[in-house]
Every structure is written in C-alpha cells, then in structure tokens.
Amino acid sequence: MTDRSRTTGMDDGDTSPPQPDSGAGGRDVVRLAVVVGALGVVFGDIGTSPIYTLQTVFNPSDPHPVPVSTENVYGVVSLIFWSVMIIVTVTYVLLAMRADNDGEGGIMALITLLRRLGTQGGRTAVVLAALGIFGASLFFGDSMITPAISVLSAVEGLKVVQPSLEQFVVPITAVIIVLLFAVQRRGTAAVGRVFGPVMIAWFVVIGANGISGIAEHPSILRALSPTYALGFLFGHFSIAFYALAAIVLAVTGAEALYADMGHFGRRSITRAWLVLVFPACVLSYFGQGASILEDPANISSPFFLLVPDWGRLPLVVLATAATVIASQAVITGAYSVASQAAQLGYLPRLRIAHTSESTAGQIYVPWINWVLMISVLTLIFAFRSSAALAYAFGMAVTGTITITTLLFFYVARRRWHLSPWLIGIGAALLLSVDLLFVAANLTKLVHGAWLPLLIAITAFTIMTTWQRGRAIVTAERERREGPLGDFVGQLRERKLTAQRVPGTAVFLNRGGQTTPLALRANVENNHVRHEQVVIVAIETEPVPRVGPDRRIVVDDLGYRDDGIIHVTALFGYMETPTVPTTLALLDPEATEGRLQLDRASYFLSKIELRRGEAPTMAPWRKRLFIATSYITADAAEAFGLPRDRTVIIGSYIDV
C-alpha cells in the first residue's frame, strides 16, 4: 500500500508555485509576472476601499455621526492607518500567511489543519473547527455584499460629475452586476490578463491623487503618529467607538491576501502589498483627509472630489473597472470556498466546471453563481447606496478576521509549539483590536449589520446539517451494504448465484470494507456479475492537491482470484475527481492486464432520501437536509463517467 502519511505543510519558507530555472533574469521576470497577477486578483477588494471608507465615517446620515473637525479628521485618518497596519500587515501578511496547508491559505485551510489536530486538541479543536465553518459562512455574506457596495460606490461617482445622473446609479450598477455574473461561465483567463495592469494603473492613480491632496495640507502627515489614533480613541471614545464600524471598511479584503496565497505565494503577495498597494491606499486616505480639512463639504465624496473636474469622469470609469475586478475576485473566492466545503463534506457535491486547461484553480460553480447574482441584485435594490450597505459590510469583515486570528494562534501553538506566554500576549493584543471592531459593528445591528449574520447563520446551519445528515446516511448505507468479505465469501460458496459475464464493471463506493449497493443489487436481483470487478473509492485528503505518484492505492483484498480488486483514488480538496482518467493510471501488472477499461461499464448507487421517524435529527433539520440534497450534482458528470456506459441503481434511506 502507498504510504499515507502527511506533512503539516506549515513552515516559514516561501509558498510560491515552483518556477522554471531559467537564470536570474528569467526568474526575475517570472516573479514580476506573479506579483502583477497578484495585484489583479488579490488586492481588488482592499484596493477599492478608499472609495467609500472616509465618506462612510463622516456620513451625516449615520445613526452615530462623527462631527467634522480638525482633531477628528486627524484621529480618523490615524486610526485607519494603524488599523490597516495591525490587521492587514501584522495579522495577515506577517503572521497568518505563515500558516499554510501545503501552500494553500484561507480559513478553509485553517479548518483542515484543525481537523488534523482533532485527535490532539480534543474538544477544543472540534469547537474551533466549527467556529471556522462559521467564519467560512461569513465569507459567503462578504461575497454577496462586496460586489454590491464596490460597484455602487464607483458608479456613485457619476453624482459628483453630474448631480442629475443620480437616478441612473442603481440601474447602471444592476446592469454591470448582471453582465459580470453572466460572463462567469466563460472563465476569467482572458480577462485576467488585463486585471494586473488595470490594478497597477488604479494604485498609481489613487496614490498620485493622494499626494496632490497632501501637498495642499501637508500637516495631515502628522496622523502617521499613533498618538493621534490613541488620543482620538480614548479621548473621544463615545465618538471613536462608533467610528470603528466604518473604519473597518479600510481592511475589507484582508482575507483575500490569505485565501489566494496558494495561487501566488506568500512572497509575491507580501511584496505587492508593501511596495505598491499599502503605500497607494495610505496616500489616498491621507489625501482625502487633507481635502476634508481644506473644505469640510468634501465629506460628501472625498475620493472623487480629490481630483480636478476634468479627471472625475475618467476616474469613475477606472474605479468601476477596479470594483468589477474586486467583485470578480470575491466571486471566484466563493466558488473555491463552496467547492472546498463540498470536498470536505460540509455541502453536497456541486456541479463544477473548469474554465481553464492550464490553471486548476479557475472554476465555475453554476448554482453558487446564480444564488450570488440574485442576492447581490436584491441588496442593490434594497439598500440603493454604498453608505447604507457599509453598515452591513463591516460585520462580515470583522467576524471573519476575528475567527481567522483565533484559529491561527491555536494552530501556531499546536504546530510550532511556541511559548504559551508568547501566544497569549500576541493573541490578547490582536484579538483585543479585532473584538473592539466587532463590538462597534454590533451597534449597527439594526441598521444592516444583521444581514451578514443572518446569511452566515443560514449557511452555517446548512453546512452543519449536511455534515450531520451525511454521517447518518453513511452509517445506514454501510449497514445495508454489509462487509465485502462476507459478500465475496457467499459468491465463492455459491450461496449467492450469479452468472459471470464477460467484461469489466467499475463500482463506485465509499470505502473498501463494504459492498457497493449497486454490486449487491446486481447480484441479488439480476443474478449476474462481471468477470472483472473494480471497486473504486474516492477519498478527499485534507491537502489541496495529491501528486500523480500517490494518486492510486490498489488492494486485491485477497479476492483477486475472484476477479475483484479495490482501488482507492486520492484527491486533494481543490481537485475534481475524474474516474476514467484516474483508472488509466493503473499499472497493468497490478491487474494482470485483464481490465478492459476502454469498454468498462460503470455502476452508481443512487440514494433517495426520505424523512423517517427515528430521532436522528430535529424534524426541521431533516427537511433541510433533504431539501439541500436536491442541489447535488449528477454523480456521472461529477466523476467524469461516460454516459453511454453508466448504469444507475437506486434505493431509499430514511433519515
């Protein structure tokens, strides 16, 4: 049997994809290309935050408005700078991105690491893993709100260019959103090539605009000192506390830095952040602050009013392009999270289309796509402005950040065996900041912060219900299947009469210990079996990808003379299993060359679920579990089986 041991995948080295060795110059070009790619995909969300953050902080219609004064402007700008520094640079770039799962990052990677720690950490690891699932559920809320608030905030620039265009903001935004989701099935490979250059242009422009604002009021640079942030926070706590609910908008998209680490590598993302993105965003915030100091009326739209009249329309166009890119990044992120959740057993098997022959990570999940589109359009027409949506946005962001920080420190303690004092001090400092933001956003609960919580609770309930129901169905299924050894023994002793027919039959099963229901039904009802029987079990490993040399584990189970072998196909949680292609990797010597895979028949066991009387779950959870099962993708399509040679045999199971 193939060695099934796993490495932790957690170290301080670079997790960048391997690059061809073509000399120093070639490596530099490749690294630059990776950095540019990261700029186009990773930083769209956080890079467009300057459009609406300061505007939201000083929004006079806010239920807890921040008065415009010199002291408050200095304090807010300083708080924004240090919040970004602590949460993004320290928590994510310096710390969290060092905790990878075989190069992959994001909250789902932390969950898989916690699942590995389940036997070591006991109940604590299990509870934290459940908390991680709630964090992933919050991300679904984020993926609905981000396209709505980002594109709305960009198109709202038309009101600055021409106030009479205000009535067209919502319709134009809706059209852009519909077009964005409509083209998802075509993939992002072609568009992705221009994402990087567009975002470079974006960061250069907002940085230059910030410099022009700072030049008019250079004293704003004093806000770089943390004394202004601390003075505002503790000296005017009644104002500053509520302002935190809007200031957190400056760190939206921080999770993307971590989640996309597997595609671009820690060093590429770190370089792009420190060299271009962070400086450009800081310059924009400080420039907007200077603009408000020059004229308090600029709080209506400090981002767009920072540029001259002639440059505002081009800036609206560039901002719209940048926010579409930001939306694209979070949409594809939702595809990835849903796919990984399905692979780990938290969601049904979903239909997934790969949109690129060269990049495995580029996928399209139709069901998720249309749910997101309807949700985003609903948010746009319900809230109608980026300021109204901002109250909802902060809750999703702060919740995800807090959970990621908590899980990171637990993993760091267990895997790296760091000093409890060091872990305790670090966790206390960073979680204090995170929880302060969470508390501030809870004050906006009735003003929209309830929305991401409702979305997260709904998604969490669905995922945990599916996981529980799946375990119940699996246990009942294994009981009905019975031991494979007993079944083969009955065939040998002719207690089960079945005529052997020529050919190869492939039965998909969940393991090697039980008899596939389709095989049992074929023998007991049809009284036939094939000369060669291959039982295939698909196993999803808690790693992103499995190498070809470890893809297949063959075991004759002691039944080779009976023409029965068992194949375990190993896949990572970011891969899509394709059974015929996988079986083609079989060594002919392991099967004595007798398998006829080009003409093999494939058998699937299809389970129909019914609500039973047994107290396995609450009645409402049973109904939810059965309803969720209806979105399960067709197994033949999901596993790449040939339609003309696939036989489906069904049965019922009560839950």
XYZ file of C-alpha atoms in Angstrom:
655
model
C 0.000 0.000 0.000
C 1.120 3.531 -0.684
C 2.391 5.413 2.350
C -0.498 7.582 3.557
C 1.414 9.805 5.979
C 1.077 13.551 5.533
C 3.282 16.532 6.238
C 1.934 19.556 8.021
C 2.765 21.994 5.245
C 3.495 24.696 7.808
C 6.848 26.396 7.701
C 8.397 29.785 7.296
C 9.546 29.243 3.738
C 8.070 30.680 0.583
C 4.930 29.005 -0.682
C 5.176 30.388 -4.195
C 4.431 27.983 -7.020
C 7.619 26.353 -8.388
C 9.185 28.420 -11.120
C 11.315 27.253 -14.030
C 15.029 27.689 -13.553
C 15.956 29.930 -16.475
C 18.652 32.056 -14.906
C 18.441 35.086 -12.657
C 16.880 37.279 -15.343
C 14.241 34.692 -16.215
C 13.380 34.131 -12.575
C 13.015 37.883 -12.042
C 10.597 38.112 -14.979
C 8.546 35.205 -13.651
C 8.452 36.702 -10.159
C 7.364 40.050 -11.568
C 4.603 38.322 -13.537
C 3.391 36.598 -10.379
C 3.379 39.910 -8.481
C 1.400 41.578 -11.298
C -1.036 38.652 -11.288
C -1.468 39.001 -7.539
C -2.212 42.710 -7.949
C -5.034 41.844 -10.334
C -6.680 39.143 -8.253
C -5.728 39.540 -4.598
C -5.946 43.268 -3.918
C -9.088 44.330 -5.762
C -11.278 44.408 -2.653
C -8.916 46.115 -0.237
C -7.601 48.364 -3.017
C -11.022 49.860 -3.717
C -11.838 50.522 -0.043
C -10.579 54.153 -0.266
C -13.581 54.929 -2.480
C -16.071 54.667 0.373
C -14.309 54.381 3.758
C -13.806 58.042 4.758
C -17.076 59.015 3.124
C -18.856 56.480 5.361
C -17.039 57.567 8.529
C -18.195 61.186 8.167
C -21.588 60.383 6.643
C -24.015 62.832 8.344
C -26.907 60.370 7.952
C -25.079 57.755 10.028
C -27.034 56.869 13.195
C -23.843 57.714 15.139
C -22.233 60.508 13.054
C -18.658 61.693 13.519
C -18.527 65.521 13.599
C -16.110 67.070 11.135
C -13.307 68.834 12.988
C -9.552 69.060 12.612
C -8.988 66.850 15.645
C -11.459 64.231 14.455
C -10.037 64.126 10.919
C -6.519 63.569 12.264
C -7.810 60.896 14.631
C -9.843 59.038 11.972
C -7.029 59.041 9.393
C -4.564 57.864 12.025
C -6.941 55.101 13.143
C -7.351 53.959 9.544
C -3.578 53.817 9.057
C -2.895 51.855 12.234
C -5.884 49.549 11.739
C -4.572 48.581 8.317
C -1.073 48.214 9.752
C -2.164 45.939 12.623
C -4.849 43.850 10.909
C -3.514 43.507 7.370
C 0.257 43.870 7.698
C 0.744 42.191 11.073
C -2.140 39.715 11.420
C -2.322 38.544 7.824
C 0.931 39.347 5.995
C 3.400 38.704 8.820
C 1.544 36.002 10.781
C -1.433 34.201 9.240
C 0.186 33.699 5.843
C 2.872 31.597 7.515
C 0.228 29.034 8.498
C -0.397 27.271 5.197
C -1.854 23.892 4.319
C 0.588 22.566 1.724
C 0.866 26.072 0.291
C -2.846 26.906 0.438
C -4.212 29.596 2.728
C -7.570 30.939 3.835
C -9.997 29.966 6.528
C -10.762 26.614 4.867
C -7.060 25.758 5.052
C -7.119 26.523 8.779
C -10.175 24.299 9.174
C -8.397 21.351 7.543
C -5.413 21.913 9.824
C -7.758 21.933 12.805
C -9.321 18.674 11.645
C -5.867 17.143 11.710
C -5.460 18.460 15.225
C -8.786 16.974 16.326
C -7.214 13.942 17.995
C -4.522 16.065 19.676
C -6.577 19.081 20.668
C -9.687 17.130 21.644
C -12.910 19.049 22.088
C -11.213 22.446 21.760
C -10.039 21.695 18.209
C -13.502 20.445 17.252
C -15.188 23.574 18.636
C -12.696 25.823 16.854
C -13.231 23.919 13.609
C -16.970 24.605 13.940
C -16.135 28.268 14.572
C -14.051 28.163 11.399
C -17.061 26.904 9.455
C -18.980 29.919 10.764
C -16.135 32.118 9.518
C -16.412 30.498 6.095
C -20.158 31.136 6.274
C -19.463 34.825 6.938
C -17.371 34.848 3.769
C -20.481 33.957 1.753
C -22.084 37.107 3.164
C -18.953 39.030 2.215
C -19.127 37.663 -1.335
C -22.685 38.965 -1.660
C -22.055 42.414 -0.181
C -18.686 43.173 -1.842
C -19.940 43.350 -5.468
C -22.918 45.448 -4.390
C -21.052 48.033 -2.296
C -17.951 48.185 -4.537
C -19.699 48.744 -7.857
C -22.307 51.039 -6.272
C -19.599 53.225 -4.720
C -17.804 53.554 -8.061
C -20.905 54.350 -10.103
C -21.960 56.878 -7.444
C -19.074 58.967 -8.729
C -21.445 59.980 -11.522
C -23.306 62.118 -8.953
C -20.115 64.114 -8.453
C -19.593 64.512 -12.196
C -23.215 65.457 -12.840
C -25.804 65.501 -9.980
C -28.669 64.876 -12.422
C -27.243 61.398 -13.105
C -28.065 60.200 -9.580
C -31.257 58.470 -10.733
C -29.219 56.252 -13.069
C -26.768 54.976 -10.427
C -28.783 51.957 -9.286
C -29.891 50.822 -12.799
C -26.335 51.132 -14.171
C -24.977 49.189 -11.202
C -27.562 46.441 -11.720
C -26.676 46.113 -15.409
C -22.956 45.837 -14.588
C -23.676 43.138 -11.978
C -25.848 41.095 -14.373
C -23.155 41.257 -17.060
C -20.478 40.320 -14.533
C -22.259 37.172 -13.412
C -23.368 36.288 -16.959
C -19.772 36.027 -18.194
C -18.576 33.877 -15.286
C -19.184 30.644 -17.188
C -16.641 31.737 -19.790
C -13.916 31.854 -17.153
C -11.519 34.598 -16.135
C -8.410 33.543 -18.049
C -8.810 36.042 -20.900
C -9.966 38.919 -18.716
C -7.445 38.016 -16.041
C -4.541 39.037 -18.253
C -5.618 42.670 -18.040
C -6.539 42.624 -14.345
C -2.963 43.224 -13.195
C -2.208 46.230 -15.435
C -5.596 47.807 -14.632
C -4.975 47.492 -10.903
C -1.438 48.863 -11.267
C -2.929 51.879 -13.035
C -5.520 52.129 -10.257
C -2.968 52.164 -7.439
C -0.718 54.633 -9.256
C -3.668 56.990 -9.864
C -5.079 56.890 -6.311
C -1.573 57.298 -4.889
C -0.901 60.298 -7.134
C -4.269 61.829 -6.222
C -3.425 61.345 -2.557
C -0.099 63.123 -2.993
C -1.858 66.078 -4.619
C -4.207 66.339 -1.628
C -1.356 66.029 0.881
C 0.535 68.792 -0.953
C -2.365 71.152 -0.214
C -2.316 70.328 3.507
C 0.968 68.509 4.358
C 0.342 68.696 8.102
C -2.011 65.715 7.672
C 1.108 63.518 7.675
C 1.289 64.034 11.438
C -1.536 61.481 11.619
C 1.093 58.797 10.953
C 1.852 59.045 14.664
C -0.141 56.531 16.756
C -0.676 59.244 19.363
C -3.433 60.732 17.182
C -5.188 57.359 16.869
C -4.916 56.658 20.595
C -5.870 60.219 21.528
C -8.989 60.066 19.358
C -9.941 56.568 20.540
C -9.551 57.169 24.274
C -10.075 60.933 24.392
C -13.317 60.828 22.393
C -14.344 57.219 22.957
C -18.065 57.881 22.583
C -17.412 59.105 19.040
C -14.433 56.945 18.094
C -16.080 53.681 19.152
C -18.929 54.147 16.694
C -16.494 55.367 14.024
C -14.725 51.981 14.180
C -17.737 50.391 12.478
C -16.856 52.393 9.357
C -13.076 52.480 9.787
C -13.041 48.677 9.477
C -14.029 49.131 5.822
C -10.377 50.021 5.193
C -9.388 46.382 5.821
C -12.084 44.702 3.730
C -10.398 42.166 1.502
C -7.696 41.252 4.007
C -8.887 37.638 3.942
C -8.204 37.542 0.183
C -4.486 38.018 0.812
C -4.505 34.808 2.817
C -7.005 32.843 0.727
C -5.168 33.418 -2.577
C -1.747 32.534 -1.180
C -1.767 29.156 -2.927
C -2.033 30.765 -6.344
C 0.621 33.451 -5.974
C 2.795 32.603 -2.977
C 3.452 34.447 0.248
C 6.439 36.434 -1.005
C 4.691 37.741 -4.132
C 1.660 38.904 -2.149
C 3.862 40.434 0.558
C 5.957 42.348 -1.972
C 2.920 43.663 -3.840
C 1.315 44.778 -0.580
C 4.350 46.510 0.905
C 5.721 48.060 -2.303
C 2.569 49.317 -4.049
C -0.823 48.560 -2.506
C -0.261 49.685 1.079
C 1.542 52.940 0.146
C -1.071 53.816 -2.507
C -4.006 53.246 -0.141
C -2.326 55.194 2.675
C -1.608 58.120 0.351
C -5.241 58.111 -0.793
C -6.587 58.135 2.778
C -4.236 60.907 3.842
C -5.005 62.918 0.699
C -8.736 62.622 1.343
C -8.198 63.679 4.947
C -6.292 66.756 3.745
C -9.119 67.513 1.303
C -11.692 67.440 4.115
C -9.521 69.755 6.211
C -9.378 72.186 3.287
C -13.145 72.088 2.770
C -15.443 70.137 5.148
C -18.066 69.989 2.372
C -15.840 67.398 0.673
C -17.114 64.730 3.090
C -19.914 64.071 0.561
C -17.418 62.271 -1.706
C -13.811 62.912 -0.659
C -12.388 60.297 -3.014
C -13.780 61.774 -6.245
C -13.590 65.410 -5.112
C -9.857 64.956 -4.604
C -9.326 65.218 -8.377
C -9.992 68.174 -10.702
C -13.268 68.389 -12.635
C -11.688 67.132 -15.871
C -10.393 63.977 -14.226
C -13.528 62.850 -12.405
C -15.283 61.035 -15.256
C -12.130 59.062 -16.219
C -11.682 58.246 -12.528
C -15.287 56.956 -12.352
C -14.549 54.669 -15.322
C -11.290 53.440 -13.769
C -12.980 52.970 -10.374
C -15.769 50.952 -11.988
C -13.207 48.693 -13.672
C -11.338 48.276 -10.385
C -14.513 47.423 -8.453
C -15.541 44.893 -11.099
C -12.145 43.264 -10.598
C -12.681 43.351 -6.826
C -16.067 41.709 -7.318
C -14.584 39.097 -9.642
C -12.025 38.146 -7.026
C -14.608 37.616 -4.287
C -16.961 35.721 -6.616
C -14.264 33.249 -7.609
C -13.367 33.045 -3.925
C -16.945 31.975 -3.185
C -16.644 29.270 -5.852
C -13.467 27.986 -4.206
C -14.908 28.012 -0.674
C -18.063 26.182 -1.823
C -16.006 23.625 -3.755
C -13.693 23.003 -0.805
C -16.647 22.756 1.594
C -18.240 20.131 -0.664
C -14.989 18.170 -0.834
C -14.709 18.226 2.959
C -18.310 17.027 3.406
C -19.976 20.275 4.500
C -22.007 20.726 1.296
C -23.470 18.351 -1.295
C -21.453 17.503 -4.364
C -21.834 20.556 -6.634
C -21.532 20.772 -10.394
C -18.179 22.381 -11.093
C -16.885 23.497 -14.483
C -13.182 24.110 -15.026
C -12.740 27.214 -17.148
C -9.020 26.893 -17.838
C -6.993 23.986 -19.218
C -3.797 25.313 -17.652
C -4.955 26.656 -14.267
C -6.678 24.151 -11.980
C -7.970 26.826 -9.610
C -10.137 28.568 -12.203
C -13.575 27.042 -11.702
C -17.202 27.972 -12.219
C -19.978 26.711 -9.925
C -23.322 27.490 -11.622
C -25.558 27.089 -8.552
C -23.393 29.404 -6.444
C -23.142 31.893 -9.327
C -26.878 32.404 -9.739
C -27.569 32.483 -5.996
C -24.917 35.192 -5.647
C -26.294 37.212 -8.566
C -29.846 37.212 -7.198
C -28.546 38.097 -3.735
C -26.361 40.962 -4.995
C -29.186 42.449 -7.082
C -31.517 42.200 -4.091
C -29.003 44.103 -1.949
C -28.566 46.810 -4.589
C -32.283 47.477 -4.952
C -32.950 47.177 -1.213
C -30.134 49.424 0.097
C -29.661 51.666 -3.011
C -26.442 53.289 -1.738
C -22.951 52.262 -0.681
C -23.347 54.155 2.619
C -26.372 52.069 3.594
C -24.580 48.842 2.655
C -21.500 49.836 4.666
C -23.326 49.098 7.930
C -23.806 45.511 6.783
C -20.336 45.102 5.279
C -18.335 45.700 8.442
C -19.948 42.851 10.385
C -18.930 40.233 7.818
C -15.379 41.556 7.678
C -14.763 41.829 11.418
C -16.282 38.434 12.126
C -14.078 36.667 9.574
C -10.932 38.480 10.734
C -11.556 37.669 14.404
C -12.152 33.979 13.712
C -9.065 33.758 11.478
C -6.915 35.358 14.203
C -8.240 32.958 16.851
C -7.705 29.856 14.696
C -4.223 30.996 13.686
C -2.980 31.299 17.253
C -4.380 27.873 18.153
C -2.699 26.280 15.129
C 0.529 28.169 15.880
C 0.567 26.839 19.431
C -0.131 23.230 18.402
C 2.084 23.020 15.322
C 5.019 25.245 16.155
C 4.992 24.596 19.929
C 5.581 28.264 20.681
C 5.706 29.537 24.238
C 2.235 29.839 25.801
C 3.256 33.276 27.073
C 4.201 34.433 23.576
C 0.987 33.037 22.097
C -1.081 34.507 24.925
C 0.386 38.009 24.627
C 0.108 38.052 20.825
C -3.444 36.705 20.840
C -4.542 39.125 23.561
C -3.209 42.157 21.686
C -4.564 41.284 18.234
C -7.872 39.844 19.429
C -8.448 42.967 21.544
C -8.279 45.039 18.361
C -10.493 42.595 16.447
C -13.102 42.348 19.188
C -13.228 46.141 19.533
C -14.204 46.315 15.862
C -16.766 43.529 16.340
C -18.322 45.386 19.292
C -18.500 48.608 17.279
C -20.237 46.834 14.405
C -22.756 45.268 16.761
C -24.041 48.803 17.393
C -25.112 48.807 13.729
C -27.089 45.602 14.157
C -30.490 47.149 13.468
C -29.060 49.314 10.671
C -27.904 46.439 8.444
C -25.266 44.509 10.411
C -27.910 41.806 10.958
C -27.716 40.891 7.264
C -24.289 39.166 7.122
C -25.041 37.488 10.446
C -28.299 36.131 9.022
C -26.509 34.928 5.878
C -23.752 33.325 7.953
C -26.173 31.616 10.345
C -28.144 30.277 7.377
C -25.027 28.977 5.607
C -23.631 27.550 8.867
C -26.905 25.750 9.594
C -27.000 24.274 6.095
C -23.377 23.084 6.241
C -23.547 21.568 9.713
C -26.904 19.946 8.940
C -25.496 18.436 5.772
C -22.452 17.128 7.634
C -24.660 15.543 10.318
C -27.169 14.115 7.837
C -24.397 12.765 5.653
C -22.947 10.887 8.641
C -26.383 9.352 9.391
C -26.915 8.285 5.783
C -23.391 6.872 5.542
C -23.897 4.753 8.676
C -27.205 3.362 7.383
C -25.735 2.777 3.955
C -22.805 0.824 5.384
C -25.239 -1.303 7.390
C -27.172 -2.196 4.242
C -24.075 -2.787 2.162
C -22.622 -5.297 4.584
C -18.993 -6.481 4.735
C -17.374 -7.006 1.352
C -15.592 -10.125 2.624
C -18.860 -11.811 3.567
C -20.360 -10.952 0.203
C -17.451 -12.441 -1.766
C -17.485 -15.489 0.516
C -21.128 -16.074 -0.346
C -20.252 -15.869 -4.023
C -17.459 -18.423 -3.565
C -19.698 -20.807 -1.670
C -22.467 -20.245 -4.241
C -24.854 -19.076 -1.540
C -25.430 -16.232 -3.987
C -25.932 -17.495 -7.504
C -24.672 -15.179 -10.213
C -23.629 -15.895 -13.769
C -20.235 -14.459 -14.696
C -20.467 -12.390 -17.862
C -17.509 -11.090 -19.920
C -16.161 -7.586 -19.396
C -15.135 -5.160 -16.682
C -17.507 -3.453 -14.252
C -16.476 -0.438 -12.177
C -18.472 0.202 -8.991
C -18.066 3.477 -7.115
C -18.116 3.027 -3.360
C -17.214 4.977 -0.207
C -14.570 2.552 1.053
C -13.038 -0.901 0.812
C -14.780 -2.647 3.685
C -18.377 -2.703 2.466
C -20.130 -3.988 -0.650
C -21.329 -1.368 -3.132
C -25.129 -1.315 -3.115
C -25.148 -1.445 -6.907
C -22.973 -4.597 -6.891
C -25.183 -6.285 -4.291
C -28.342 -5.351 -6.213
C -26.854 -6.593 -9.497
C -26.063 -9.984 -7.984
C -29.150 -10.440 -5.799
C -31.703 -9.086 -8.289
C -30.162 -9.638 -11.732
C -28.077 -12.718 -10.754
C -25.102 -11.596 -12.838
C -21.606 -10.337 -12.175
C -18.763 -9.369 -14.476
C -15.548 -11.323 -14.852
C -13.535 -8.338 -13.635
C -14.909 -6.098 -10.895
C -13.179 -2.865 -9.846
C -14.453 -1.177 -6.699
C -13.361 2.454 -6.654
C -13.357 4.612 -3.531
C -12.779 8.357 -3.879
C -11.046 9.857 -0.858
C -10.538 13.576 -0.318
C -7.363 14.272 1.598
C -7.023 17.355 3.852
C -4.485 18.802 1.415
C -5.086 20.964 -1.661
C -3.659 18.522 -4.234
C -2.284 14.998 -4.410
C 0.668 14.147 -6.662
C 0.238 11.609 -9.513
C 2.624 9.195 -7.809
C 0.267 8.960 -4.833
C -2.994 9.142 -6.740
C -3.859 5.425 -6.641
C -3.703 2.743 -3.958
C -4.502 -0.766 -5.261
C -5.566 -3.604 -2.985
C -6.775 -7.020 -4.158
C -8.369 -7.536 -0.717
C -7.482 -11.220 -1.092
C -10.138 -11.606 -3.786
C -8.027 -11.273 -6.947
C -8.751 -14.903 -7.884
C -12.408 -13.931 -7.804
C -11.720 -11.106 -10.264
C -12.315 -8.372 -7.678
C -9.868 -5.580 -6.868
C -10.237 -2.393 -4.872
C -8.814 0.965 -5.958
C -8.588 3.981 -3.665
C -8.204 7.209 -5.624
C -6.778 10.066 -3.576
C -7.594 13.689 -4.394
C -6.961 17.000 -2.694
C -9.858 19.194 -1.645
C -9.131 21.598 -4.519
C -9.206 18.875 -7.205
C -12.085 17.403 -9.206
C -12.076 13.586 -9.364
C -12.241 12.024 -12.841
C -12.573 8.257 -12.510
C -11.759 7.017 -16.077
C -8.636 9.192 -16.254
C -7.569 8.006 -12.807
C -8.078 4.323 -13.629
C -5.916 4.784 -16.731
C -3.001 5.266 -14.318
C -3.335 1.669 -13.096
C -0.234 -0.457 -13.534
C -1.157 -3.388 -15.853
C 0.918 -5.708 -13.662
C -1.219 -4.877 -10.645
C -4.318 -6.085 -12.522
C -2.549 -8.753 -14.579
C -3.570 -6.801 -17.672
C -7.101 -8.202 -17.585
C -9.055 -4.975 -17.208
C -10.801 -3.635 -20.298
C -11.231 -0.036 -19.213
C -11.985 1.271 -22.696
C -15.173 -0.815 -22.688
C -15.882 -0.945 -18.950
C -19.358 -0.395 -17.544
C -19.735 1.982 -14.596
C -22.273 1.378 -11.845
C -23.565 4.009 -9.434
C -25.671 3.592 -6.323
C -28.197 6.429 -6.119
C -29.765 7.081 -2.728
C -33.220 8.658 -2.434
C -33.745 10.276 0.966
C -36.983 10.130 2.938
C -37.921 11.645 6.296
C -38.152 8.829 8.811
C -39.474 8.541 12.359
C -36.129 7.795 14.057
C -34.918 10.693 16.283
C -31.690 11.165 14.339
C -32.190 14.909 13.845
C -34.827 17.514 14.600
C -37.706 17.341 12.065
C -36.837 20.759 10.610
C -33.214 19.680 10.110
C -34.377 16.525 8.338
C -36.426 18.644 5.949
C -33.461 20.980 5.422
C -31.113 18.051 4.783
C -33.438 16.511 2.207
C -34.035 19.886 0.533
C -30.288 20.522 0.344
C -29.767 17.118 -1.292
C -31.693 18.314 -4.351
C -28.797 20.553 -5.410
C -26.419 17.581 -5.513
C -24.690 17.382 -8.866
C -25.171 14.383 -11.109
C -22.615 11.767 -9.993
C -21.823 10.577 -13.516
C -20.956 14.125 -14.548
C -19.109 14.903 -11.324
C -16.827 11.878 -11.665
C -16.419 12.153 -15.441
C -18.144 8.848 -16.245
C -19.141 8.018 -19.853
C -22.925 8.397 -20.105
C -23.375 5.554 -22.578
C -21.678 3.066 -20.243
C -23.067 4.170 -16.870
C -25.791 2.267 -15.011
C -27.577 3.831 -12.009
C -29.258 1.607 -9.404
C -31.361 3.368 -6.775
C -32.524 2.677 -3.236
C -34.227 4.518 -0.354
C -32.808 5.573 3.011
C -34.823 7.173 5.818
C -33.185 9.947 7.837
